[in-house]
mmCIF file of C-alpha atoms in Angstrom:
data_model
loop_
_atom_site.group_PDB
_atom_site.id
_atom_site.type_symbol
_atom_site.label_atom_id
_atom_site.label_comp_id
_atom_site.label_asym_id
_atom_site.label_seq_id
_atom_site.Cartn_x
_atom_site.Cartn_y
_atom_site.Cartn_z
ATOM 1 C CA UNK B 1 41.355 36.868 -38.672
ATOM 2 C CA UNK B 2 44.874 38.284 -38.296
ATOM 3 C CA UNK B 3 47.713 36.341 -36.728
ATOM 4 C CA UNK B 4 47.924 38.892 -33.905
ATOM 5 C CA UNK B 5 44.241 38.442 -32.969
ATOM 6 C CA UNK B 6 44.520 34.643 -33.155
ATOM 7 C CA UNK B 7 47.615 34.643 -30.962
ATOM 8 C CA UNK B 8 45.901 36.889 -28.415
ATOM 9 C CA UNK B 9 42.929 34.523 -28.204
ATOM 10 C CA UNK B 10 45.123 31.478 -27.774
ATOM 11 C CA UNK B 11 47.181 33.208 -25.067
ATOM 12 C CA UNK B 12 44.124 34.356 -23.157
ATOM 13 C CA UNK B 13 43.368 32.327 -20.013
ATOM 14 C CA UNK B 14 40.401 29.967 -20.087
ATOM 15 C CA UNK B 15 37.253 31.425 -18.656
ATOM 16 C CA UNK B 16 36.204 29.867 -15.370
ATOM 17 C CA UNK B 17 33.068 27.778 -15.450
ATOM 18 C CA UNK B 18 29.968 29.427 -13.961
ATOM 19 C CA UNK B 19 29.195 28.806 -10.310
ATOM 20 C CA UNK B 20 26.743 26.148 -9.279
ATOM 21 C CA UNK B 21 24.436 27.827 -6.757
ATOM 22 C CA UNK B 22 21.977 24.931 -6.513
ATOM 23 C CA UNK B 23 24.880 22.552 -5.870
ATOM 24 C CA UNK B 24 26.172 24.674 -2.984
ATOM 25 C CA UNK B 25 22.657 24.985 -1.575
ATOM 26 C CA UNK B 26 22.010 21.236 -1.927
ATOM 27 C CA UNK B 27 25.291 20.312 -0.207
ATOM 28 C CA UNK B 28 24.607 22.690 2.696
ATOM 29 C CA UNK B 29 21.030 21.386 2.950
ATOM 30 C CA UNK B 30 22.181 17.767 3.162
ATOM 31 C CA UNK B 31 24.741 18.714 5.799
ATOM 32 C CA UNK B 32 22.010 20.562 7.719
ATOM 33 C CA UNK B 33 19.758 17.506 7.518
ATOM 34 C CA UNK B 34 22.639 15.358 8.822
ATOM 35 C CA UNK B 35 23.109 17.742 11.733
ATOM 36 C CA UNK B 36 19.424 17.546 12.666
ATOM 37 C CA UNK B 37 19.442 13.737 12.389
ATOM 38 C CA UNK B 38 22.555 13.307 14.559
ATOM 39 C CA UNK B 39 22.155 16.108 17.123
ATOM 40 C CA UNK B 40 18.461 16.182 17.895
ATOM 41 C CA UNK B 41 17.229 13.310 20.084
ATOM 42 C CA UNK B 42 14.725 10.836 18.680
ATOM 43 C CA UNK B 43 11.234 10.810 20.111
ATOM 44 C CA UNK B 44 11.447 7.022 20.436
ATOM 45 C CA UNK B 45 14.079 4.319 20.302
ATOM 46 C CA UNK B 46 14.854 4.068 16.601
ATOM 47 C CA UNK B 47 17.674 2.196 14.949
ATOM 48 C CA UNK B 48 20.036 3.302 12.200
ATOM 49 C CA UNK B 49 19.882 7.006 13.146
ATOM 50 C CA UNK B 50 23.686 7.311 13.107
ATOM 51 C CA UNK B 51 23.932 5.541 9.766
ATOM 52 C CA UNK B 52 21.289 7.798 8.215
ATOM 53 C CA UNK B 53 23.101 10.909 9.473
ATOM 54 C CA UNK B 54 26.404 9.625 8.139
ATOM 55 C CA UNK B 55 24.869 8.969 4.698
ATOM 56 C CA UNK B 56 23.330 12.485 4.612
ATOM 57 C CA UNK B 57 26.631 14.068 5.686
ATOM 58 C CA UNK B 58 28.558 12.064 3.091
ATOM 59 C CA UNK B 59 26.215 13.131 0.299
ATOM 60 C CA UNK B 60 26.398 16.718 1.431
ATOM 61 C CA UNK B 61 30.195 16.680 1.432
ATOM 62 C CA UNK B 62 30.323 15.117 -2.003
ATOM 63 C CA UNK B 63 27.952 17.745 -3.357
ATOM 64 C CA UNK B 64 30.125 20.519 -1.937
ATOM 65 C CA UNK B 65 33.172 18.983 -3.561
ATOM 66 C CA UNK B 66 31.259 18.722 -6.858
ATOM 67 C CA UNK B 67 30.261 22.372 -6.544
ATOM 68 C CA UNK B 68 33.921 23.322 -6.120
ATOM 69 C CA UNK B 69 34.976 21.129 -9.030
ATOM 70 C CA UNK B 70 32.206 22.590 -11.226
ATOM 71 C CA UNK B 71 34.065 25.904 -11.246
ATOM 72 C CA UNK B 72 37.050 24.279 -12.933
ATOM 73 C CA UNK B 73 36.706 24.556 -16.771
ATOM 74 C CA UNK B 74 38.067 21.064 -17.366
ATOM 75 C CA UNK B 75 35.539 19.443 -14.967
ATOM 76 C CA UNK B 76 32.521 21.690 -15.557
ATOM 77 C CA UNK B 77 31.427 19.929 -18.721
ATOM 78 C CA UNK B 78 31.655 16.497 -17.120
ATOM 79 C CA UNK B 79 29.485 17.595 -14.229
ATOM 80 C CA UNK B 80 26.766 18.988 -16.519
ATOM 81 C CA UNK B 81 24.265 16.139 -15.780
ATOM 82 C CA UNK B 82 24.792 16.636 -12.036
ATOM 83 C CA UNK B 83 24.311 20.396 -12.424
ATOM 84 C CA UNK B 84 20.953 19.793 -14.050
ATOM 85 C CA UNK B 85 19.879 17.713 -11.030
ATOM 86 C CA UNK B 86 20.862 20.441 -8.553
ATOM 87 C CA UNK B 87 17.341 21.715 -7.748
ATOM 88 C CA UNK B 88 16.091 18.179 -7.226
ATOM 89 C CA UNK B 89 18.996 17.389 -4.852
ATOM 90 C CA UNK B 90 18.061 20.454 -2.824
ATOM 91 C CA UNK B 91 14.375 19.519 -2.704
ATOM 92 C CA UNK B 92 15.213 15.939 -1.650
ATOM 93 C CA UNK B 93 17.343 17.234 1.216
ATOM 94 C CA UNK B 94 14.559 19.518 2.416
ATOM 95 C CA UNK B 95 12.027 16.688 2.056
ATOM 96 C CA UNK B 96 14.254 14.378 4.128
ATOM 97 C CA UNK B 97 14.612 17.096 6.783
ATOM 98 C CA UNK B 98 10.827 17.644 6.984
ATOM 99 C CA UNK B 99 10.181 13.898 7.051
ATOM 100 C CA UNK B 100 12.704 13.409 9.858
ATOM 101 C CA UNK B 101 11.304 16.219 11.947
ATOM 102 C CA UNK B 102 7.670 15.129 11.540
ATOM 103 C CA UNK B 103 8.306 11.506 12.417
ATOM 104 C CA UNK B 104 11.517 10.718 14.320
ATOM 105 C CA UNK B 105 12.150 13.987 16.128
ATOM 106 C CA UNK B 106 8.812 15.672 16.881
ATOM 107 C CA UNK B 107 6.496 12.658 16.516
ATOM 108 C CA UNK B 108 3.803 14.666 14.743
ATOM 109 C CA UNK B 109 2.636 11.783 12.509
ATOM 110 C CA UNK B 110 1.074 8.685 14.112
ATOM 111 C CA UNK B 111 3.023 5.496 14.101
ATOM 112 C CA UNK B 112 3.249 2.809 12.793
ATOM 113 C CA UNK B 113 1.396 4.214 9.797
ATOM 114 C CA UNK B 114 4.125 6.824 9.100
ATOM 115 C CA UNK B 115 7.637 5.374 9.387
ATOM 116 C CA UNK B 116 10.719 7.432 10.026
ATOM 117 C CA UNK B 117 13.497 7.523 7.384
ATOM 118 C CA UNK B 118 15.859 5.493 9.597
ATOM 119 C CA UNK B 119 13.189 2.812 9.983
ATOM 120 C CA UNK B 120 13.142 2.340 6.216
ATOM 121 C CA UNK B 121 16.936 2.301 6.165
ATOM 122 C CA UNK B 122 16.804 -0.405 8.822
ATOM 123 C CA UNK B 123 14.647 -2.516 6.524
ATOM 124 C CA UNK B 124 17.307 -2.366 3.791
ATOM 125 C CA UNK B 125 20.109 -3.249 6.260
ATOM 126 C CA UNK B 126 18.339 -5.971 8.246
ATOM 127 C CA UNK B 127 15.803 -7.549 5.839
ATOM 128 C CA UNK B 128 17.822 -7.255 2.613
ATOM 129 C CA UNK B 129 17.786 -11.024 2.023
ATOM 130 C CA UNK B 130 14.004 -11.385 1.965
ATOM 131 C CA UNK B 131 13.565 -8.102 0.098
ATOM 132 C CA UNK B 132 16.225 -9.071 -2.452
ATOM 133 C CA UNK B 133 14.541 -12.446 -3.046
ATOM 134 C CA UNK B 134 11.230 -10.682 -3.545
ATOM 135 C CA UNK B 135 12.810 -8.334 -6.118
ATOM 136 C CA UNK B 136 14.248 -11.304 -8.024
ATOM 137 C CA UNK B 137 10.967 -13.173 -8.002
ATOM 138 C CA UNK B 138 9.083 -10.090 -9.232
ATOM 139 C CA UNK B 139 11.531 -9.575 -12.077
ATOM 140 C CA UNK B 140 11.203 -13.236 -13.112
ATOM 141 C CA UNK B 141 7.445 -12.716 -13.189
ATOM 142 C CA UNK B 142 7.015 -9.281 -14.745
ATOM 143 C CA UNK B 143 9.693 -9.536 -17.487
ATOM 144 C CA UNK B 144 8.413 -12.674 -19.258
ATOM 145 C CA UNK B 145 4.821 -11.503 -18.918
ATOM 146 C CA UNK B 146 5.523 -8.052 -20.221
ATOM 147 C CA UNK B 147 7.675 -9.254 -23.107
ATOM 148 C CA UNK B 148 5.169 -11.912 -24.067
ATOM 149 C CA UNK B 149 2.209 -9.505 -23.994
ATOM 150 C CA UNK B 150 4.148 -6.799 -25.855
ATOM 151 C CA UNK B 151 5.290 -9.204 -28.586
ATOM 152 C CA UNK B 152 1.837 -10.676 -29.176
ATOM 153 C CA UNK B 153 0.281 -7.181 -29.022
ATOM 154 C CA UNK B 154 2.791 -5.881 -31.572
ATOM 155 C CA UNK B 155 2.107 -8.692 -34.033
ATOM 156 C CA UNK B 156 -1.636 -8.433 -33.486
ATOM 157 C CA UNK B 157 -1.595 -4.653 -33.942
ATOM 158 C CA UNK B 158 0.414 -4.868 -37.170
ATOM 159 C CA UNK B 159 -2.018 -7.454 -38.528
ATOM 160 C CA UNK B 160 -5.026 -5.301 -37.589
ATOM 161 C CA UNK B 161 -3.543 -2.197 -39.160
ATOM 162 C CA UNK B 162 -2.405 -3.913 -42.341
ATOM 163 C CA UNK B 163 -5.186 -6.382 -43.113
ATOM 164 C CA UNK B 164 -8.768 -5.194 -43.427
ATOM 165 C CA UNK B 165 -10.045 -8.746 -42.792
ATOM 166 C CA UNK B 166 -8.135 -9.080 -39.531
ATOM 167 C CA UNK B 167 -9.172 -5.584 -38.502
ATOM 168 C CA UNK B 168 -12.817 -6.306 -39.278
ATOM 169 C CA UNK B 169 -12.959 -9.339 -36.951
ATOM 170 C CA UNK B 170 -10.451 -8.255 -34.310
ATOM 171 C CA UNK B 171 -11.476 -4.632 -33.861
ATOM 172 C CA UNK B 172 -14.796 -5.290 -32.040
ATOM 173 C CA UNK B 173 -13.179 -7.898 -29.825
ATOM 174 C CA UNK B 174 -10.330 -5.586 -28.801
ATOM 175 C CA UNK B 175 -12.700 -2.709 -28.141
ATOM 176 C CA UNK B 176 -14.929 -4.949 -26.018
ATOM 177 C CA UNK B 177 -12.345 -6.831 -23.981
ATOM 178 C CA UNK B 178 -9.365 -4.459 -24.030
ATOM 179 C CA UNK B 179 -10.680 -1.738 -21.673
ATOM 180 C CA UNK B 180 -11.449 -4.279 -18.960
ATOM 181 C CA UNK B 181 -8.786 -4.236 -16.189
ATOM 182 C CA UNK B 182 -6.524 -7.222 -16.254
ATOM 183 C CA UNK B 183 -7.343 -7.955 -12.595
ATOM 184 C CA UNK B 184 -10.962 -8.639 -13.597
ATOM 185 C CA UNK B 185 -9.690 -11.836 -15.213
ATOM 186 C CA UNK B 186 -8.353 -13.257 -11.910
ATOM 187 C CA UNK B 187 -10.984 -16.016 -11.527
ATOM 188 C CA UNK B 188 -10.597 -17.159 -15.108
ATOM 189 C CA UNK B 189 -6.797 -17.036 -14.927
ATOM 190 C CA UNK B 190 -6.573 -19.160 -11.820
ATOM 191 C CA UNK B 191 -9.062 -21.629 -13.260
ATOM 192 C CA UNK B 192 -7.311 -21.887 -16.640
ATOM 193 C CA UNK B 193 -3.737 -22.235 -15.336
ATOM 194 C CA UNK B 194 -2.545 -25.014 -13.036
ATOM 195 C CA UNK B 195 -0.077 -22.836 -11.124
ATOM 196 C CA UNK B 196 -0.377 -19.355 -9.622
ATOM 197 C CA UNK B 197 2.807 -18.383 -11.464
ATOM 198 C CA UNK B 198 1.245 -19.170 -14.849
ATOM 199 C CA UNK B 199 -1.884 -17.261 -13.925
ATOM 200 C CA UNK B 200 0.143 -14.240 -12.769
ATOM 201 C CA UNK B 201 2.234 -14.267 -15.966
ATOM 202 C CA UNK B 202 -0.939 -14.334 -18.017
ATOM 203 C CA UNK B 203 -2.392 -11.341 -16.141
ATOM 204 C CA UNK B 204 0.816 -9.336 -16.630
ATOM 205 C CA UNK B 205 0.918 -10.224 -20.314
ATOM 206 C CA UNK B 206 -2.725 -9.268 -20.677
ATOM 207 C CA UNK B 207 -2.039 -5.877 -19.089
ATOM 208 C CA UNK B 208 0.679 -5.033 -21.616
ATOM 209 C CA UNK B 209 -1.123 -6.626 -24.581
ATOM 210 C CA UNK B 210 -3.966 -4.133 -24.924
ATOM 211 C CA UNK B 211 -2.038 -0.801 -25.082
ATOM 212 C CA UNK B 212 0.630 -2.195 -27.383
ATOM 213 C CA UNK B 213 -2.023 -3.654 -29.692
ATOM 214 C CA UNK B 214 -4.082 -0.474 -29.897
ATOM 215 C CA UNK B 215 -1.150 1.887 -30.391
ATOM 216 C CA UNK B 216 0.524 -0.397 -32.972
ATOM 217 C CA UNK B 217 -2.719 -0.707 -34.886
ATOM 218 C CA UNK B 218 -3.200 3.058 -34.763
ATOM 219 C CA UNK B 219 0.364 3.680 -35.976
ATOM 220 C CA UNK B 220 0.144 1.246 -38.858
ATOM 221 C CA UNK B 221 -3.246 2.575 -39.945
ATOM 222 C CA UNK B 222 -1.968 6.160 -39.902
ATOM 223 C CA UNK B 223 0.923 5.521 -42.330
ATOM 224 C CA UNK B 224 0.565 7.742 -45.391
ATOM 225 C CA UNK B 225 -0.558 5.873 -48.513
ATOM 226 C CA UNK B 226 2.054 7.786 -50.531
ATOM 227 C CA UNK B 227 4.800 5.793 -48.783
ATOM 228 C CA UNK B 228 3.293 2.540 -50.081
ATOM 229 C CA UNK B 229 2.814 3.978 -53.580
ATOM 230 C CA UNK B 230 6.455 5.017 -53.827
ATOM 231 C CA UNK B 231 7.630 1.592 -52.625
ATOM 232 C CA UNK B 232 5.303 -0.227 -55.027
ATOM 233 C CA UNK B 233 6.663 1.732 -57.995
ATOM 234 C CA UNK B 234 10.060 0.331 -57.107
ATOM 235 C CA UNK B 235 8.756 -3.253 -57.094
ATOM 236 C CA UNK B 236 8.279 -3.748 -53.357
ATOM 237 C CA UNK B 237 6.433 -6.869 -52.260
ATOM 238 C CA UNK B 238 3.676 -6.802 -49.579
ATOM 239 C CA UNK B 239 6.055 -8.352 -47.039
ATOM 240 C CA UNK B 240 8.611 -5.621 -47.791
ATOM 241 C CA UNK B 241 5.906 -2.939 -47.323
ATOM 242 C CA UNK B 242 5.100 -4.323 -43.886
ATOM 243 C CA UNK B 243 8.712 -4.689 -42.738
ATOM 244 C CA UNK B 244 10.288 -1.606 -44.280
ATOM 245 C CA UNK B 245 7.439 0.882 -44.533
ATOM 246 C CA UNK B 246 4.555 0.203 -42.156
ATOM 247 C CA UNK B 247 6.478 -0.962 -39.083
ATOM 248 C CA UNK B 248 9.194 1.703 -39.111
ATOM 249 C CA UNK B 249 6.669 4.489 -39.644
ATOM 250 C CA UNK B 250 4.519 3.171 -36.803
ATOM 251 C CA UNK B 251 7.374 2.774 -34.269
ATOM 252 C CA UNK B 252 6.753 6.044 -32.388
ATOM 253 C CA UNK B 253 3.215 4.895 -31.649
ATOM 254 C CA UNK B 254 4.463 1.401 -30.780
ATOM 255 C CA UNK B 255 6.824 2.830 -28.135
ATOM 256 C CA UNK B 256 3.984 4.834 -26.616
ATOM 257 C CA UNK B 257 2.112 1.571 -26.220
ATOM 258 C CA UNK B 258 5.193 -0.076 -24.733
ATOM 259 C CA UNK B 259 5.455 2.657 -22.114
ATOM 260 C CA UNK B 260 1.790 2.356 -21.246
ATOM 261 C CA UNK B 261 2.005 -1.414 -21.083
ATOM 262 C CA UNK B 262 5.012 -1.235 -18.791
ATOM 263 C CA UNK B 263 3.135 0.830 -16.247
ATOM 264 C CA UNK B 264 0.106 -1.432 -16.455
ATOM 265 C CA UNK B 265 2.278 -4.512 -15.981
ATOM 266 C CA UNK B 266 3.789 -3.216 -12.729
ATOM 267 C CA UNK B 267 0.294 -2.305 -11.495
ATOM 268 C CA UNK B 268 -1.008 -5.802 -12.165
ATOM 269 C CA UNK B 269 2.158 -7.355 -10.716
ATOM 270 C CA UNK B 270 1.275 -6.243 -7.219
ATOM 271 C CA UNK B 271 -2.229 -7.733 -7.401
ATOM 272 C CA UNK B 272 -1.047 -10.911 -9.064
ATOM 273 C CA UNK B 273 1.577 -11.582 -6.396
ATOM 274 C CA UNK B 274 -0.994 -11.137 -3.687
ATOM 275 C CA UNK B 275 -3.056 -14.030 -5.063
ATOM 276 C CA UNK B 276 -1.129 -17.168 -4.256
ATOM 277 C CA UNK B 277 2.571 -16.735 -4.985
ATOM 278 C CA UNK B 278 5.031 -17.302 -2.130
ATOM 279 C CA UNK B 279 7.493 -14.500 -2.910
ATOM 280 C CA UNK B 280 7.667 -11.190 -4.723
ATOM 281 C CA UNK B 281 7.178 -7.514 -3.902
ATOM 282 C CA UNK B 282 3.392 -7.825 -3.924
ATOM 283 C CA UNK B 283 3.582 -10.726 -1.534
ATOM 284 C CA UNK B 284 6.103 -8.834 0.602
ATOM 285 C CA UNK B 285 3.815 -5.801 0.868
ATOM 286 C CA UNK B 286 0.905 -7.962 1.827
ATOM 287 C CA UNK B 287 2.985 -9.732 4.447
ATOM 288 C CA UNK B 288 4.229 -6.403 5.817
ATOM 289 C CA UNK B 289 0.717 -4.975 5.994
ATOM 290 C CA UNK B 290 -0.533 -8.062 7.817
ATOM 291 C CA UNK B 291 2.121 -7.612 10.488
ATOM 292 C CA UNK B 292 1.703 -3.794 10.615
ATOM 293 C CA UNK B 293 5.317 -3.469 9.465
ATOM 294 C CA UNK B 294 4.647 -0.357 7.473
ATOM 295 C CA UNK B 295 8.353 0.500 7.160
ATOM 296 C CA UNK B 296 8.814 -2.720 5.255
ATOM 297 C CA UNK B 297 5.864 -1.893 3.021
ATOM 298 C CA UNK B 298 7.236 1.557 2.239
ATOM 299 C CA UNK B 299 10.663 0.063 1.482
ATOM 300 C CA UNK B 300 9.049 -2.367 -0.954
ATOM 301 C CA UNK B 301 7.149 0.489 -2.593
ATOM 302 C CA UNK B 302 10.393 2.441 -2.952
ATOM 303 C CA UNK B 303 12.130 -0.559 -4.535
ATOM 304 C CA UNK B 304 9.238 -1.044 -6.968
ATOM 305 C CA UNK B 305 9.353 2.625 -7.903
ATOM 306 C CA UNK B 306 13.095 2.321 -8.635
ATOM 307 C CA UNK B 307 12.478 -0.810 -10.671
ATOM 308 C CA UNK B 308 9.791 0.796 -12.781
ATOM 309 C CA UNK B 309 11.786 3.987 -13.251
ATOM 310 C CA UNK B 310 14.809 1.992 -14.339
ATOM 311 C CA UNK B 311 12.732 -0.002 -16.793
ATOM 312 C CA UNK B 312 11.257 3.217 -18.253
ATOM 313 C CA UNK B 313 14.774 4.711 -18.577
ATOM 314 C CA UNK B 314 16.016 1.574 -20.361
ATOM 315 C CA UNK B 315 13.005 1.701 -22.708
ATOM 316 C CA UNK B 316 13.769 5.342 -23.471
ATOM 317 C CA UNK B 317 17.317 4.444 -24.399
ATOM 318 C CA UNK B 318 16.122 1.643 -26.685
ATOM 319 C CA UNK B 319 13.658 4.054 -28.308
ATOM 320 C CA UNK B 320 16.331 6.722 -28.844
ATOM 321 C CA UNK B 321 18.647 4.165 -30.405
ATOM 322 C CA UNK B 322 16.103 2.558 -32.706
ATOM 323 C CA UNK B 323 14.434 5.794 -33.781
ATOM 324 C CA UNK B 324 17.512 7.984 -34.109
ATOM 325 C CA UNK B 325 16.818 8.287 -37.827
ATOM 326 C CA UNK B 326 13.413 9.844 -37.074
ATOM 327 C CA UNK B 327 14.589 12.677 -34.793
ATOM 328 C CA UNK B 328 13.877 15.248 -37.479
ATOM 329 C CA UNK B 329 10.486 13.769 -38.365
ATOM 330 C CA UNK B 330 8.686 13.163 -35.058
ATOM 331 C CA UNK B 331 8.265 15.240 -31.951
ATOM 332 C CA UNK B 332 10.509 14.093 -29.115
#
């Protein structure tokens, strides 16, 4: 490349970043939803309408500012994750608008079974103390149970996949008991444990134990024998083969089991907290349903969905960090 061509390229102005059509559409949609919320009268006396409209208008304004900033080359790269979420932001605004019209404005859906968006916002602003306590109690219940079940399932799966003797005796038991839902063990759990908390932790651990065990066992069993042969020629001991060959090669399957166990743990959590504990999201939903406070129940469901999604995201990050060396070997 000649010096003249290089100088011309350096002197050329930077190209503007491409426009963000979905960002503009999402910002206008959120502003439109805010206008409907604030300007159309409610079909009934509902609280937090003004606050909901303010939040929608604020989000719409921020999205329009982000759409303007996305055209600046220096800021376009930093807004790449937000640009990818543009279609979803548009769909969420349209969904909020349809929800608001069908419940609060036009009263098409029967109440109290279908709560308006501002009713759920009112739960978060007025009942945050009880809801926050329930979230904390649920985390203190699901985290130890999930970690305990996953740890035992991992060790059990490695033993089944590595040892023929353990696999011979454990395989029929796992196949017989594993497919049973963890909630089927409720009577035995409450008889075996003195407290409802211990019984609930056991049920959550049992829910995560089976998928982690089966997927770990499958991953260890599927390791190529050539890996062991190469390691043995270099003088590797059996313990080294387990730690450095079998377990790393089986980790993709292990993480599949961890993801499945996480979903099963949250499913069992709701049932376990309905059977004797005095706080938690499951207890909160049962209490709300008993009082026909369906807005509270929907708010608890939303919080649980955010909790589970956050846990899955965290598990994805752990997987990406631990298995970064396998990105060229396994399908991501």
